[in-house]
CSV table of C-alpha atoms in Angstrom, one decimal:
chain,number,residue,atom,x,y,z
A,608,UNK,CA,-109.3,-151.4,-20.0
A,609,UNK,CA,-105.7,-151.5,-19.2
A,610,UNK,CA,-103.6,-154.6,-18.7
A,611,UNK,CA,-104.9,-156.8,-15.9
A,612,UNK,CA,-107.7,-154.2,-15.1
A,613,UNK,CA,-111.0,-156.1,-14.5
A,614,UNK,CA,-113.9,-155.5,-16.9
A,615,UNK,CA,-117.4,-154.7,-15.6
A,616,UNK,CA,-117.8,-158.4,-14.6
A,617,UNK,CA,-114.8,-158.1,-12.3
A,618,UNK,CA,-112.6,-160.4,-14.4
A,619,UNK,CA,-109.5,-159.8,-16.5
A,620,UNK,CA,-109.3,-161.1,-20.1
A,621,UNK,CA,-107.6,-164.3,-21.1
A,622,UNK,CA,-105.2,-162.3,-23.2
A,623,UNK,CA,-104.3,-160.2,-20.1
A,624,UNK,CA,-103.7,-163.5,-18.2
A,625,UNK,CA,-101.5,-164.8,-21.0
A,626,UNK,CA,-99.4,-161.7,-21.0
A,627,UNK,CA,-99.0,-162.0,-17.3
A,628,UNK,CA,-98.2,-165.7,-17.6
A,629,UNK,CA,-95.4,-165.0,-20.2
A,630,UNK,CA,-93.8,-162.3,-18.0
A,631,UNK,CA,-94.0,-164.6,-15.0
A,632,UNK,CA,-92.5,-167.6,-17.0
A,633,UNK,CA,-89.5,-165.4,-18.0
A,634,UNK,CA,-88.7,-164.8,-14.3
A,635,UNK,CA,-89.6,-168.1,-12.6
A,636,UNK,CA,-89.0,-171.8,-13.0
A,637,UNK,CA,-91.9,-173.8,-14.6
A,638,UNK,CA,-92.5,-175.5,-11.3
A,639,UNK,CA,-93.7,-172.1,-9.8
A,640,UNK,CA,-96.2,-171.3,-12.5
A,641,UNK,CA,-99.3,-173.2,-11.3
A,642,UNK,CA,-99.5,-171.2,-8.1
A,643,UNK,CA,-98.3,-167.9,-9.4
A,644,UNK,CA,-100.5,-167.9,-12.6
A,645,UNK,CA,-103.5,-170.1,-11.7
A,646,UNK,CA,-104.1,-170.1,-8.0
A,647,UNK,CA,-103.2,-166.5,-7.5
A,648,UNK,CA,-105.6,-165.6,-10.3
A,649,UNK,CA,-108.5,-167.9,-9.4
A,650,UNK,CA,-110.8,-164.9,-8.5
A,651,UNK,CA,-109.7,-162.8,-11.5
A,652,UNK,CA,-110.6,-165.1,-14.4
A,653,UNK,CA,-114.1,-166.2,-15.5
A,654,UNK,CA,-114.8,-170.0,-15.4
A,655,UNK,CA,-114.5,-170.1,-19.2
A,656,UNK,CA,-111.1,-168.3,-19.2
A,657,UNK,CA,-109.9,-170.4,-16.3
A,658,UNK,CA,-110.5,-173.5,-18.4
A,659,UNK,CA,-108.2,-172.1,-21.0
A,660,UNK,CA,-105.6,-171.1,-18.5
A,661,UNK,CA,-105.6,-174.5,-16.8
A,662,UNK,CA,-105.3,-176.2,-20.2
A,663,UNK,CA,-102.2,-174.1,-21.0
A,664,UNK,CA,-100.5,-174.9,-17.7
A,665,UNK,CA,-101.6,-178.6,-17.4
A,666,UNK,CA,-100.5,-179.5,-20.9
A,667,UNK,CA,-97.2,-177.7,-21.1
A,668,UNK,CA,-95.9,-177.2,-17.6
A,669,UNK,CA,-95.4,-180.7,-16.2
A,670,UNK,CA,-93.0,-179.7,-13.4
A,671,UNK,CA,-95.8,-178.0,-11.5
A,672,UNK,CA,-98.4,-180.7,-11.5
A,673,UNK,CA,-97.3,-183.4,-9.0
A,674,UNK,CA,-94.6,-183.6,-6.3
A,675,UNK,CA,-92.6,-186.3,-8.0
A,676,UNK,CA,-89.7,-187.4,-5.8
A,677,UNK,CA,-87.0,-187.2,-8.5
A,678,UNK,CA,-87.7,-183.6,-9.6
A,679,UNK,CA,-85.0,-181.0,-8.5
A,680,UNK,CA,-86.0,-178.6,-5.8
A,681,UNK,CA,-86.2,-175.4,-7.7
A,682,UNK,CA,-89.5,-174.0,-6.6
A,683,UNK,CA,-89.7,-170.7,-4.8
A,684,UNK,CA,-93.4,-171.0,-3.9
A,685,UNK,CA,-95.4,-173.9,-2.4
A,686,UNK,CA,-96.6,-176.3,-5.0
A,687,UNK,CA,-100.3,-176.6,-5.5
A,688,UNK,CA,-101.9,-179.3,-3.3
A,689,UNK,CA,-104.3,-182.0,-4.6
A,690,UNK,CA,-107.2,-180.1,-3.0
A,691,UNK,CA,-106.2,-176.8,-4.6
A,692,UNK,CA,-106.1,-178.4,-8.0
A,693,UNK,CA,-109.5,-179.9,-7.5
A,694,UNK,CA,-110.8,-176.5,-6.4
A,695,UNK,CA,-109.5,-174.9,-9.5
A,696,UNK,CA,-111.0,-177.6,-11.8
A,697,UNK,CA,-114.3,-177.3,-9.9
A,698,UNK,CA,-114.4,-173.6,-10.4
A,699,UNK,CA,-113.6,-173.9,-14.1
A,700,UNK,CA,-116.0,-176.8,-14.8
A,701,UNK,CA,-115.2,-179.8,-17.0
A,702,UNK,CA,-112.4,-179.1,-19.4
A,703,UNK,CA,-112.3,-180.9,-22.8
A,704,UNK,CA,-109.4,-180.4,-25.1
A,705,UNK,CA,-110.1,-182.9,-27.9
A,706,UNK,CA,-108.0,-184.1,-30.8
A,707,UNK,CA,-108.7,-181.6,-33.6
A,708,UNK,CA,-109.3,-184.3,-36.2
A,709,UNK,CA,-111.8,-186.1,-34.0
A,710,UNK,CA,-113.4,-182.8,-33.0
A,711,UNK,CA,-113.9,-181.7,-36.6
A,712,UNK,CA,-115.4,-185.1,-37.3
A,713,UNK,CA,-117.9,-184.5,-34.5
A,714,UNK,CA,-116.5,-187.4,-32.4
A,715,UNK,CA,-116.3,-186.9,-28.6
A,716,UNK,CA,-114.5,-189.4,-26.5
A,717,UNK,CA,-116.8,-190.9,-23.8
A,718,UNK,CA,-115.6,-191.0,-20.2
A,719,UNK,CA,-114.1,-194.5,-19.7
A,720,UNK,CA,-115.3,-196.8,-17.0
A,721,UNK,CA,-111.7,-197.9,-16.2
A,722,UNK,CA,-108.7,-195.6,-15.8
A,723,UNK,CA,-105.0,-196.3,-15.3
A,724,UNK,CA,-102.1,-194.4,-13.7
A,725,UNK,CA,-98.4,-195.0,-13.5
A,726,UNK,CA,-96.9,-194.1,-10.1
A,727,UNK,CA,-95.2,-195.3,-7.0
A,728,UNK,CA,-97.6,-196.5,-4.3
A,729,UNK,CA,-97.3,-193.1,-2.5
A,730,UNK,CA,-98.5,-191.4,-5.7
A,731,UNK,CA,-101.4,-193.6,-6.7
A,732,UNK,CA,-104.0,-191.0,-5.6
A,733,UNK,CA,-102.7,-188.4,-8.1
A,734,UNK,CA,-104.9,-186.7,-10.7
A,735,UNK,CA,-103.4,-187.8,-14.0
A,736,UNK,CA,-104.9,-191.0,-15.5
A,737,UNK,CA,-105.1,-192.6,-18.9
A,738,UNK,CA,-107.1,-195.2,-20.8
A,739,UNK,CA,-104.8,-198.3,-21.0
A,740,UNK,CA,-102.0,-200.1,-19.2
A,741,UNK,CA,-99.7,-199.5,-22.1
A,742,UNK,CA,-100.3,-195.7,-22.1
A,743,UNK,CA,-99.8,-195.6,-18.3
A,744,UNK,CA,-96.5,-197.5,-18.6
A,745,UNK,CA,-95.3,-194.8,-21.1
A,746,UNK,CA,-95.2,-192.4,-18.2
A,747,UNK,CA,-92.2,-194.1,-16.6
A,748,UNK,CA,-89.9,-191.8,-18.5
A,749,UNK,CA,-92.1,-188.8,-19.2
A,750,UNK,CA,-90.8,-186.6,-16.4
A,751,UNK,CA,-87.0,-186.6,-16.7
A,752,UNK,CA,-83.9,-188.1,-18.3
A,753,UNK,CA,-84.1,-191.3,-16.1
A,754,UNK,CA,-87.0,-193.7,-16.0
A,755,UNK,CA,-88.8,-193.6,-12.6
A,756,UNK,CA,-90.0,-196.5,-10.5
A,757,UNK,CA,-93.7,-197.2,-10.3
A,758,UNK,CA,-96.6,-199.6,-11.0
A,759,UNK,CA,-99.8,-199.3,-13.0
A,760,UNK,CA,-102.8,-198.6,-10.8
A,761,UNK,CA,-106.4,-198.9,-12.0
A,762,UNK,CA,-109.9,-197.8,-11.0
A,763,UNK,CA,-112.9,-199.5,-12.4
A,764,UNK,CA,-116.4,-198.2,-12.2
A,765,UNK,CA,-115.1,-194.7,-12.6
A,766,UNK,CA,-117.5,-192.0,-11.2
A,767,UNK,CA,-118.0,-189.5,-14.1
A,768,UNK,CA,-118.5,-186.8,-11.4
A,769,UNK,CA,-114.9,-187.3,-10.3
A,770,UNK,CA,-113.5,-186.8,-13.9
A,771,UNK,CA,-112.4,-183.2,-14.1
A,772,UNK,CA,-110.9,-182.9,-17.6
A,773,UNK,CA,-109.9,-184.7,-20.7
A,774,UNK,CA,-106.7,-183.7,-22.5
A,775,UNK,CA,-106.4,-185.4,-25.9
A,776,UNK,CA,-104.6,-182.9,-28.0
A,777,UNK,CA,-101.0,-184.1,-27.8
A,778,UNK,CA,-100.0,-186.9,-30.1
A,779,UNK,CA,-99.9,-190.2,-28.2
A,780,UNK,CA,-101.5,-188.8,-25.1
A,781,UNK,CA,-105.0,-189.5,-23.9
A,782,UNK,CA,-105.2,-188.1,-20.3
A,783,UNK,CA,-108.1,-187.8,-18.0
A,784,UNK,CA,-107.8,-185.7,-14.9
A,785,UNK,CA,-109.5,-187.8,-12.3
A,786,UNK,CA,-109.8,-187.4,-8.5
A,787,UNK,CA,-109.6,-191.0,-7.3
A,788,UNK,CA,-110.2,-190.3,-3.6
A,789,UNK,CA,-113.1,-192.5,-2.4
A,790,UNK,CA,-112.5,-195.0,-5.3
A,791,UNK,CA,-111.1,-198.4,-5.0
A,792,UNK,CA,-107.6,-198.3,-6.4
A,793,UNK,CA,-106.1,-201.6,-7.5
A,794,UNK,CA,-102.6,-202.7,-8.5
A,795,UNK,CA,-102.9,-203.5,-12.2
A,796,UNK,CA,-99.4,-204.3,-13.3
A,797,UNK,CA,-95.8,-204.2,-12.0
A,798,UNK,CA,-93.6,-201.5,-13.4
A,799,UNK,CA,-90.0,-200.5,-13.0
A,800,UNK,CA,-88.8,-201.3,-9.5
A,801,UNK,CA,-92.2,-202.2,-8.3
A,802,UNK,CA,-92.2,-203.7,-4.8
A,803,UNK,CA,-95.9,-203.7,-4.1
A,804,UNK,CA,-97.5,-206.8,-2.7
A,805,UNK,CA,-99.6,-208.4,-5.3
A,806,UNK,CA,-102.8,-210.4,-4.5
């Protein structure tokens, strides 16, 4: 089987995908990679390998994940929409990248009943959520040199069926990919420059 040639199942290997990703990353800005290396390959990877590919992109290519207002306009292709991300996660199935020490000890984190997100009001329906207000507040400076405005939002009574992934491999990061549409999103705490009306 040559590079990127499908096997008898019709899928390319994860190694072939990684080789393609590396070549694409050398020619394009990180912001372009989700569409070029995930969306454009959604019919070429098995669900298992798509889980690995999404994990690589989601954990290490932050620029491509959400249309944050303060990011420079460097993309040459359209960024993935919320619906497109949800479709990719739905095809792949639940993704769990657990802390290696916890995993080796046989410990698996349970899906929380409450999740938190740091964002401006226009971004409160995004996909990246975490498990505490303090962890959410740490995201005010996670995407650039300057801290960004926002508030902490919360969803209680989280529907496990709307939780698409858990990324817990990076030190100090406990991220759940959660589709909050249809959930009641509440203002949990003011953040930098928060102008939301509080009840």
